[in-house]
mmCIF file of C-alpha atoms in Angstrom:
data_model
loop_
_atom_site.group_PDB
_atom_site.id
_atom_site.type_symbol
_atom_site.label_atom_id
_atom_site.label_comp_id
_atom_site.label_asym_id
_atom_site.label_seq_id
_atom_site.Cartn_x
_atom_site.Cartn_y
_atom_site.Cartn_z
ATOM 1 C CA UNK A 1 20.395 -20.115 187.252
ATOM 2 C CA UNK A 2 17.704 -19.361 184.543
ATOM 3 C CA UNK A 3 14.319 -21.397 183.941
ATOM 4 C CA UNK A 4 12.263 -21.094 181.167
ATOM 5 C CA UNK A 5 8.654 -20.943 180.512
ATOM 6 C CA UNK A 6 6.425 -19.758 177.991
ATOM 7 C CA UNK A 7 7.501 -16.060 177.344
ATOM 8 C CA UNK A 8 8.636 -15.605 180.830
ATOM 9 C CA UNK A 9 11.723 -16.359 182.727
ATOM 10 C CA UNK A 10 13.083 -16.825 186.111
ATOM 11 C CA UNK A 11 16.689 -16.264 187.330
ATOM 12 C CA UNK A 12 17.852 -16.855 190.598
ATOM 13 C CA UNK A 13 19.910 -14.294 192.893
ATOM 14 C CA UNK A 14 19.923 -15.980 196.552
ATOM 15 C CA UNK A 15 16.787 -16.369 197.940
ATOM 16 C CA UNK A 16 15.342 -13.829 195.167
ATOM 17 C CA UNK A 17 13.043 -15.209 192.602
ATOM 18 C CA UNK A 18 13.046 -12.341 189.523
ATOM 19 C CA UNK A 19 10.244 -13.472 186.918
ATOM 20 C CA UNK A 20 10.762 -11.353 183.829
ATOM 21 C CA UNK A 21 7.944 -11.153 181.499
ATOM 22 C CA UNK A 22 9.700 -11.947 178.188
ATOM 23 C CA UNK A 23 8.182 -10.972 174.846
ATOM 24 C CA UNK A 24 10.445 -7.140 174.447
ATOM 25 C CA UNK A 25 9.490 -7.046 170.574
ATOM 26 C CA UNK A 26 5.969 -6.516 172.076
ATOM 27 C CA UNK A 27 6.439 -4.693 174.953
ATOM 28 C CA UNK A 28 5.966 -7.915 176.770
ATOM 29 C CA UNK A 29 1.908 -7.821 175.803
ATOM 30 C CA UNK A 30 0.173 -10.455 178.107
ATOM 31 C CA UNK A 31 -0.621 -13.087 175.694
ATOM 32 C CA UNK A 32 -2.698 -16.110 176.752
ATOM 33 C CA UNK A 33 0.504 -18.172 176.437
ATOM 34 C CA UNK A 34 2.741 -15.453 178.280
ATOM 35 C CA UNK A 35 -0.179 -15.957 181.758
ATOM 36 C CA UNK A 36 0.122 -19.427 181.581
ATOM 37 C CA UNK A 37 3.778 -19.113 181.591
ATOM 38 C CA UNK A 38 3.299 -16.786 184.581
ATOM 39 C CA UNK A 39 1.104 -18.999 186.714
ATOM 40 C CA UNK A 40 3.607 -21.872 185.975
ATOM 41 C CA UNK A 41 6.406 -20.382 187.126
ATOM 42 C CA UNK A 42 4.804 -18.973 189.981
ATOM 43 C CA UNK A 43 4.161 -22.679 190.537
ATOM 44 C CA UNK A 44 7.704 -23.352 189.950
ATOM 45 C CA UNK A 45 9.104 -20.417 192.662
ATOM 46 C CA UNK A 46 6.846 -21.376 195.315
ATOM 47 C CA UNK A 47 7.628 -24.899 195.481
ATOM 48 C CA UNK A 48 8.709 -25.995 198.945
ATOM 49 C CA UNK A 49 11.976 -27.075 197.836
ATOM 50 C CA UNK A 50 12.902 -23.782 195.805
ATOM 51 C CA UNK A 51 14.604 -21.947 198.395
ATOM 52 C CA UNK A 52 12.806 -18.492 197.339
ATOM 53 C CA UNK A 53 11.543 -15.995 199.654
ATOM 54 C CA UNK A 54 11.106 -13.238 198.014
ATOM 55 C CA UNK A 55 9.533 -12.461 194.249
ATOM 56 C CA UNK A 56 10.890 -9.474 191.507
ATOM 57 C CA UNK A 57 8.624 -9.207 188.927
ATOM 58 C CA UNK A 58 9.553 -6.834 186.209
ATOM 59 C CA UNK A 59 9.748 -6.697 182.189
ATOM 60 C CA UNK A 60 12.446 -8.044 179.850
ATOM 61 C CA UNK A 61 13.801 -4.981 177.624
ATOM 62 C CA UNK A 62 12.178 -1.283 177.706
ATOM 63 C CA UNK A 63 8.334 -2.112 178.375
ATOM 64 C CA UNK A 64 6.851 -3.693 182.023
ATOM 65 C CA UNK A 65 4.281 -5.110 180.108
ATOM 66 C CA UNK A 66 1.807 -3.106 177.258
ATOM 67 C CA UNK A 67 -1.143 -4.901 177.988
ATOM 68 C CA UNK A 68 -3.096 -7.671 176.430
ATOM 69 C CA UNK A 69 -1.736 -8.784 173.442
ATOM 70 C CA UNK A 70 -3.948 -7.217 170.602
ATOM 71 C CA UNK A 71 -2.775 -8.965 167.776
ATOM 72 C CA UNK A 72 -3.451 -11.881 169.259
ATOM 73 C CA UNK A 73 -7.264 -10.869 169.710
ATOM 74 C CA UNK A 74 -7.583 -9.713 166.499
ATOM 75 C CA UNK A 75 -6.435 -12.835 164.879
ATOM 76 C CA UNK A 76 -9.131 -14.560 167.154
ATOM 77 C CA UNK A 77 -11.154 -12.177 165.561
ATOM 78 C CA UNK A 78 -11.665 -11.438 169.329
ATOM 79 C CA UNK A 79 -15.381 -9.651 170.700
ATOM 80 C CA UNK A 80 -16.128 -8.102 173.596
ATOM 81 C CA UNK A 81 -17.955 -11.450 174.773
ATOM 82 C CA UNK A 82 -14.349 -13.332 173.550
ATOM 83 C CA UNK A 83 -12.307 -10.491 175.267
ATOM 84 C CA UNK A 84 -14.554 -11.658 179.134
ATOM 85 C CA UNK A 85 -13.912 -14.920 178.292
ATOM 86 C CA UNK A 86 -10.057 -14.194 178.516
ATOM 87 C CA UNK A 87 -10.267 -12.858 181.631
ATOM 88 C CA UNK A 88 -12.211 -15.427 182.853
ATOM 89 C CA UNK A 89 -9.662 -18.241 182.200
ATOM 90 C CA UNK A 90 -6.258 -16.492 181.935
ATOM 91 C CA UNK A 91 -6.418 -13.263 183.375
ATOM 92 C CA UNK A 92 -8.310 -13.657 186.478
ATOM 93 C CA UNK A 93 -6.563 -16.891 187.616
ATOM 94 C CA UNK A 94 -3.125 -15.161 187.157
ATOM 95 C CA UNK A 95 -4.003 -11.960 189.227
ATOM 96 C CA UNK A 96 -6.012 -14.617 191.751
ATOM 97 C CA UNK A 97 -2.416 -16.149 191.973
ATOM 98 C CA UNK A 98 -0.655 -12.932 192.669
ATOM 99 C CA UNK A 99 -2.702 -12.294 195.689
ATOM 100 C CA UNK A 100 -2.714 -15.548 196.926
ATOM 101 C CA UNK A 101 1.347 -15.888 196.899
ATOM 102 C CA UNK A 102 2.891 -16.545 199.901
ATOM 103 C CA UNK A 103 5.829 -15.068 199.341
ATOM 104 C CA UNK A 104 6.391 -11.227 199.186
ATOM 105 C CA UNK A 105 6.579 -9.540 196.100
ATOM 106 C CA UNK A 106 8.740 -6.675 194.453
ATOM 107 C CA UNK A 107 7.133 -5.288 191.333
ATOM 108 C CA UNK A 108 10.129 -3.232 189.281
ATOM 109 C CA UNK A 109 8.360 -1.023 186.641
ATOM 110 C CA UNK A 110 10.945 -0.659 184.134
ATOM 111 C CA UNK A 111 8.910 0.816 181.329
ATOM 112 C CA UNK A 112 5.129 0.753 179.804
ATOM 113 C CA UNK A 113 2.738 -0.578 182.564
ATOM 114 C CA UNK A 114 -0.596 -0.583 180.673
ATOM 115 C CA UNK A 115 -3.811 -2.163 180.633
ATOM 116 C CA UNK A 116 -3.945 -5.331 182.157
ATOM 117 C CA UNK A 117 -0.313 -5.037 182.505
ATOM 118 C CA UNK A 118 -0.750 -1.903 185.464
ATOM 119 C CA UNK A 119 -2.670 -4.559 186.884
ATOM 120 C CA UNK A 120 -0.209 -6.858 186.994
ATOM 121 C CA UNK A 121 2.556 -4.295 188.495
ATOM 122 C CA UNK A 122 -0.075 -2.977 191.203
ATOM 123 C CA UNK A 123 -0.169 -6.861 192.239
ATOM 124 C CA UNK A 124 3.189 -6.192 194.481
ATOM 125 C CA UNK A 125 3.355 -5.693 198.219
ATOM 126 C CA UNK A 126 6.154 -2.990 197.031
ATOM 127 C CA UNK A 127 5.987 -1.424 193.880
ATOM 128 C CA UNK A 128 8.695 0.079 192.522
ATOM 129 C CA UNK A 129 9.596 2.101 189.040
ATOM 130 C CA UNK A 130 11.962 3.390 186.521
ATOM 131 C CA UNK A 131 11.933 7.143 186.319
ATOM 132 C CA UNK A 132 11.196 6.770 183.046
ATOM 133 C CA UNK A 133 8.111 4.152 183.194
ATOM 134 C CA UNK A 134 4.473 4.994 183.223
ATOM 135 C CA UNK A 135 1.242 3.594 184.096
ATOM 136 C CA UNK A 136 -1.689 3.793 181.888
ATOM 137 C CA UNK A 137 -5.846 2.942 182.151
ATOM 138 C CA UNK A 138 -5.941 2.228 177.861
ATOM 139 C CA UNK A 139 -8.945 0.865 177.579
ATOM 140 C CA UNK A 140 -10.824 3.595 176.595
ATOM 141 C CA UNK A 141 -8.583 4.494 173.992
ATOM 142 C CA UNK A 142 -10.199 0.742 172.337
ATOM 143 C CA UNK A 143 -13.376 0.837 173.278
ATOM 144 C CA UNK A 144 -13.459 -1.219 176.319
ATOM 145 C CA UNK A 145 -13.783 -1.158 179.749
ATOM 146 C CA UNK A 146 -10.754 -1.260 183.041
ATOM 147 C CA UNK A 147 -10.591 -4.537 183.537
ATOM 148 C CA UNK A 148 -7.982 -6.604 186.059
ATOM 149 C CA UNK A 149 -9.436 -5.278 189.012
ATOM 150 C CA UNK A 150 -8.809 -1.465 188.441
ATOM 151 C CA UNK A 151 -11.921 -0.238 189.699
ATOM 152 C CA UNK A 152 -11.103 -2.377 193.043
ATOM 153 C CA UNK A 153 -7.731 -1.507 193.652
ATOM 154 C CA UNK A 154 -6.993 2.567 191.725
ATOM 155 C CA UNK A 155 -9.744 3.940 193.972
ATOM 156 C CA UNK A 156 -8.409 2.201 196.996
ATOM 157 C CA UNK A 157 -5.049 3.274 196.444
ATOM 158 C CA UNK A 158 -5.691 6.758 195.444
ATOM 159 C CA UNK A 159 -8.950 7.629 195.518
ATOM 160 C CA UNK A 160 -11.925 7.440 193.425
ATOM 161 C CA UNK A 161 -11.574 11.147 191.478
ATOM 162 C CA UNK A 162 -7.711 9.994 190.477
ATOM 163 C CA UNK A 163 -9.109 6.087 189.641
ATOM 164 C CA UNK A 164 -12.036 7.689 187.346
ATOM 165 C CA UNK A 165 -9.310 10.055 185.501
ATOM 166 C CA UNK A 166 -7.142 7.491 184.901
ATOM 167 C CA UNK A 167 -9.678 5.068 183.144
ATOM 168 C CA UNK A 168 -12.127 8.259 181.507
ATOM 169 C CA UNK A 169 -9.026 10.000 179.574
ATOM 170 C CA UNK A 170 -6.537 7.223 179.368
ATOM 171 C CA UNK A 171 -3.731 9.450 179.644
ATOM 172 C CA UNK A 172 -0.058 8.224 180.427
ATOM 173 C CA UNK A 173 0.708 8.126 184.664
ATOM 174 C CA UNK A 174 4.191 9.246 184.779
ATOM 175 C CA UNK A 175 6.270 7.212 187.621
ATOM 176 C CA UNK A 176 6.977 10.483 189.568
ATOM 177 C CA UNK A 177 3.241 11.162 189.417
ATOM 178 C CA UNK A 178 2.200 7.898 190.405
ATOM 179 C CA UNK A 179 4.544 7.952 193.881
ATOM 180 C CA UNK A 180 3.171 11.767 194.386
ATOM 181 C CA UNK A 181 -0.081 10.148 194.145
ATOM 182 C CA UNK A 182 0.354 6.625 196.644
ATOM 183 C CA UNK A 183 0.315 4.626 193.595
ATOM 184 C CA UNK A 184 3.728 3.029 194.244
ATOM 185 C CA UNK A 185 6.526 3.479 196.368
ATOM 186 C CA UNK A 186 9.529 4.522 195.140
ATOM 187 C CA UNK A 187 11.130 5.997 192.166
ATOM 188 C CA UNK A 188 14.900 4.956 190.851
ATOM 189 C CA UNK A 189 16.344 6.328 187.952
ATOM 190 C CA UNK A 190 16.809 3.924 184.893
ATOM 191 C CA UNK A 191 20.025 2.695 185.224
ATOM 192 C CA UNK A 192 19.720 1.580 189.181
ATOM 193 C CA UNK A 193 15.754 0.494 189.130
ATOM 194 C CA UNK A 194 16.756 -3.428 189.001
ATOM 195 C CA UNK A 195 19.442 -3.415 190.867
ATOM 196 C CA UNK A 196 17.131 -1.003 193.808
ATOM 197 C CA UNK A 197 14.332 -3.627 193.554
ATOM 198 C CA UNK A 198 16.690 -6.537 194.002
ATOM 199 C CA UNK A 199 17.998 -4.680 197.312
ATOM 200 C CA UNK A 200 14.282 -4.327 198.692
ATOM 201 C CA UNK A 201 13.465 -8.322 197.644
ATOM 202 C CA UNK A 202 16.656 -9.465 199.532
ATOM 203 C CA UNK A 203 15.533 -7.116 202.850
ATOM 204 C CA UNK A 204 12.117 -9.114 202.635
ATOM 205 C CA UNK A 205 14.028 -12.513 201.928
ATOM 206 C CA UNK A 206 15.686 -12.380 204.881
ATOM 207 C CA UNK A 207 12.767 -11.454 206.848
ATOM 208 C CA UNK A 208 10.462 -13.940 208.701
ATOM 209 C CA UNK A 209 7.570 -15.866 207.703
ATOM 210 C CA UNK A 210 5.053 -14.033 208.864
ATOM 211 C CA UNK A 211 5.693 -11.388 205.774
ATOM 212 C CA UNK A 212 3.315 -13.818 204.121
ATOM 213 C CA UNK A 213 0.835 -13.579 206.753
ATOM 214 C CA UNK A 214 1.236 -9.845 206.459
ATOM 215 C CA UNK A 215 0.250 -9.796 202.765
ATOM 216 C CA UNK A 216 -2.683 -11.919 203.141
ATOM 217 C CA UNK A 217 -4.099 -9.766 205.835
ATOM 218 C CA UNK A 218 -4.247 -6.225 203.982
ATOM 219 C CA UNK A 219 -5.690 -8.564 200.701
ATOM 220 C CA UNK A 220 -8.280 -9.157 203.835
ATOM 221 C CA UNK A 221 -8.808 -5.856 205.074
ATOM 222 C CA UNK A 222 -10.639 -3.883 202.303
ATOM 223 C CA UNK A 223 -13.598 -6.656 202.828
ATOM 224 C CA UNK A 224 -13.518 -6.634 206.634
ATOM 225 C CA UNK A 225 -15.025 -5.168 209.572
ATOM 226 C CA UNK A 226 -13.391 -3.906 212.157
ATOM 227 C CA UNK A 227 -14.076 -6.444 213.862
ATOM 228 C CA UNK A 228 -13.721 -8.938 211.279
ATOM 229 C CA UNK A 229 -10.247 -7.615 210.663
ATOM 230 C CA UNK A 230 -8.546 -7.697 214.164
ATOM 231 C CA UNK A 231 -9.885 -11.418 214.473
ATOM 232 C CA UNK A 232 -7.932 -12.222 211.582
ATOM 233 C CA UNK A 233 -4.805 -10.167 213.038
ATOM 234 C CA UNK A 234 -5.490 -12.391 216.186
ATOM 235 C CA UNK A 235 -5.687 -15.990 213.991
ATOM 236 C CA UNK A 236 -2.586 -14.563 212.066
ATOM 237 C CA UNK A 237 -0.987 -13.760 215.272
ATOM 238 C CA UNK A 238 -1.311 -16.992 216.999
ATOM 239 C CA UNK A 239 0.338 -18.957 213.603
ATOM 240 C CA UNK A 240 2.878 -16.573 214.005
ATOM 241 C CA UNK A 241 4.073 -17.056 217.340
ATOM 242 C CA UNK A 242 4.504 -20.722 216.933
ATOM 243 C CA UNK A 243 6.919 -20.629 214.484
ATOM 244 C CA UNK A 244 10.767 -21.087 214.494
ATOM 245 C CA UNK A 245 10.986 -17.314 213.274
ATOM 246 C CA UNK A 246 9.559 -15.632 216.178
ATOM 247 C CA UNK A 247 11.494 -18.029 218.353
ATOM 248 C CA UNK A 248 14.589 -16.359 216.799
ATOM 249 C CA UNK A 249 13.715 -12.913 216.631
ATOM 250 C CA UNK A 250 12.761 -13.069 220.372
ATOM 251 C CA UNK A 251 16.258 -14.345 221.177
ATOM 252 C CA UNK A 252 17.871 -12.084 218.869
ATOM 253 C CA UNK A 253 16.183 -9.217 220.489
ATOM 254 C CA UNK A 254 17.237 -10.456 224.140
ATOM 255 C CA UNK A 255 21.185 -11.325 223.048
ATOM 256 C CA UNK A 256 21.161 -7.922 220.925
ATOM 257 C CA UNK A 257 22.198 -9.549 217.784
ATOM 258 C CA UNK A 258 20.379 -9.839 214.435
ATOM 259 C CA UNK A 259 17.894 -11.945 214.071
ATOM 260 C CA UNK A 260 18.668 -14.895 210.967
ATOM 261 C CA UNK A 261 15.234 -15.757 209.956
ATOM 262 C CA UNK A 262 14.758 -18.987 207.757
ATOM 263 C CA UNK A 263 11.007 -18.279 206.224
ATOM 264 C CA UNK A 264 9.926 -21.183 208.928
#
């Protein structure tokens, strides 16, 4: 089952959402129109009558996604004032919407991740690529700034020497550099990369509800204390053990069976 937006797509395998960002003759550039696709058919997946657990985001054709769509700044005759105000009510709200998901996410890096599009791919709880993809910090290569959050989340996940490299030479991140780095998490050659990302989205579909929980609190963690942090574990804890899900895995565990987890 396929449903269309605006430039994206969403196709159905079980209890597997894949959105495909769907503009190939661009590389799947992030127009305004493509994000607003995005956000409503993020809308669309986590509906409580969907039946998805689990997200795959990844890139129709040979590009993940090149980036904001240029043309479509320069026919706006776009500034750098016009170029914040984009982010302010597209770009922003979509990546805001990433993190807020409750449902775990798969990205599958099947080509080009640039710009705000690396942003987009390092939005998934696993992050997966084509041998052949790359991940590149362009905006100095234009005259602008990282933007999407880079400077929060590349010197998180791999320091602040690798983050500043990235963004000061803008020079292609190969996939098998990026997992030797703790950028993503695993590599699969070309041909298998879907159908390897679709394999790790049905393991976390058939997991409990608290993989939601689990998301939200490492979004947390980078702005917490200590402290701060294991009080949120505790909250997170307590939601957690009144739900149908841990009711199962605990009998599972005592009848030695797998547990079947509904998301509830």
């Amino acid at each position: 089952m396929r449903t269309e937006f605006d430039r994206v797509h969403v196709t159905k395998q079980g209890a597997v959402a894949v959105l495909t960002l769907n503009h190939p003759e661009s590389l799947n550039a992030a127009s305004v129109s493509m994000v607003h696709g995005a956000m409503k058919a993020l809308s669309h997946i986590e509906h409580a009558d969907s039946g998805y657990r689990a997200i795959v985001v990844t890139g129709e054709g040979r590009g993940f996604c090149s980036g904001a769509n240029l043309a479509e700044a320069a026919e706006r005759r776009s500034s750098p004032e016009t170029a914040g105000d984009a982010l302010e009510t597209a770009y922003h709200p979509l990546l805001r919407r990433f993190r807020d998901c409750r449902l775990p996410i798969v990205t599958a890096v099947n080509g080009a991740a640039a710009g705000i599009g690396m942003s987009i791919a390092l939005m998934g709880d696993i992050i997966v690529a084509a041998r052949s993809a790359y991940f590149l910090q362009a905006f100095a290569r234009v005259g602008l700034v990282p933007d999407g959050g880079s400077t929060w989340m590349l010197p998180r996940m791999i320091g602040l020497a690798r983050a500043r490299e990235l963004s000061l030479l803008a020079e292609k991140l190969p996939a098998e550099t990026a997992l030797a780095w703790g950028l993503i998490n695993r590599v699969f050659d070309d041909a298998t990369m879907m159908e390897e990302a679709l394999k790790l989205a049905t393991r976390l579909a058939e997991g409990p509800a608290s993989l939601g929980m689990v998301r939200r609190l490492y979004w947390e963690s980078p702005h917490n204390s200590f402290e701060q942090q294991i009080e949120q574990e505790r909250m997170a804890q307590g939601r957690a053990g009144r739900s149908a899900d841990f009711m199962e895995g605990v009998g599972a565990f005592l009848q030695k069976r797998p547990a079947k987890f509904t998301g509830k």
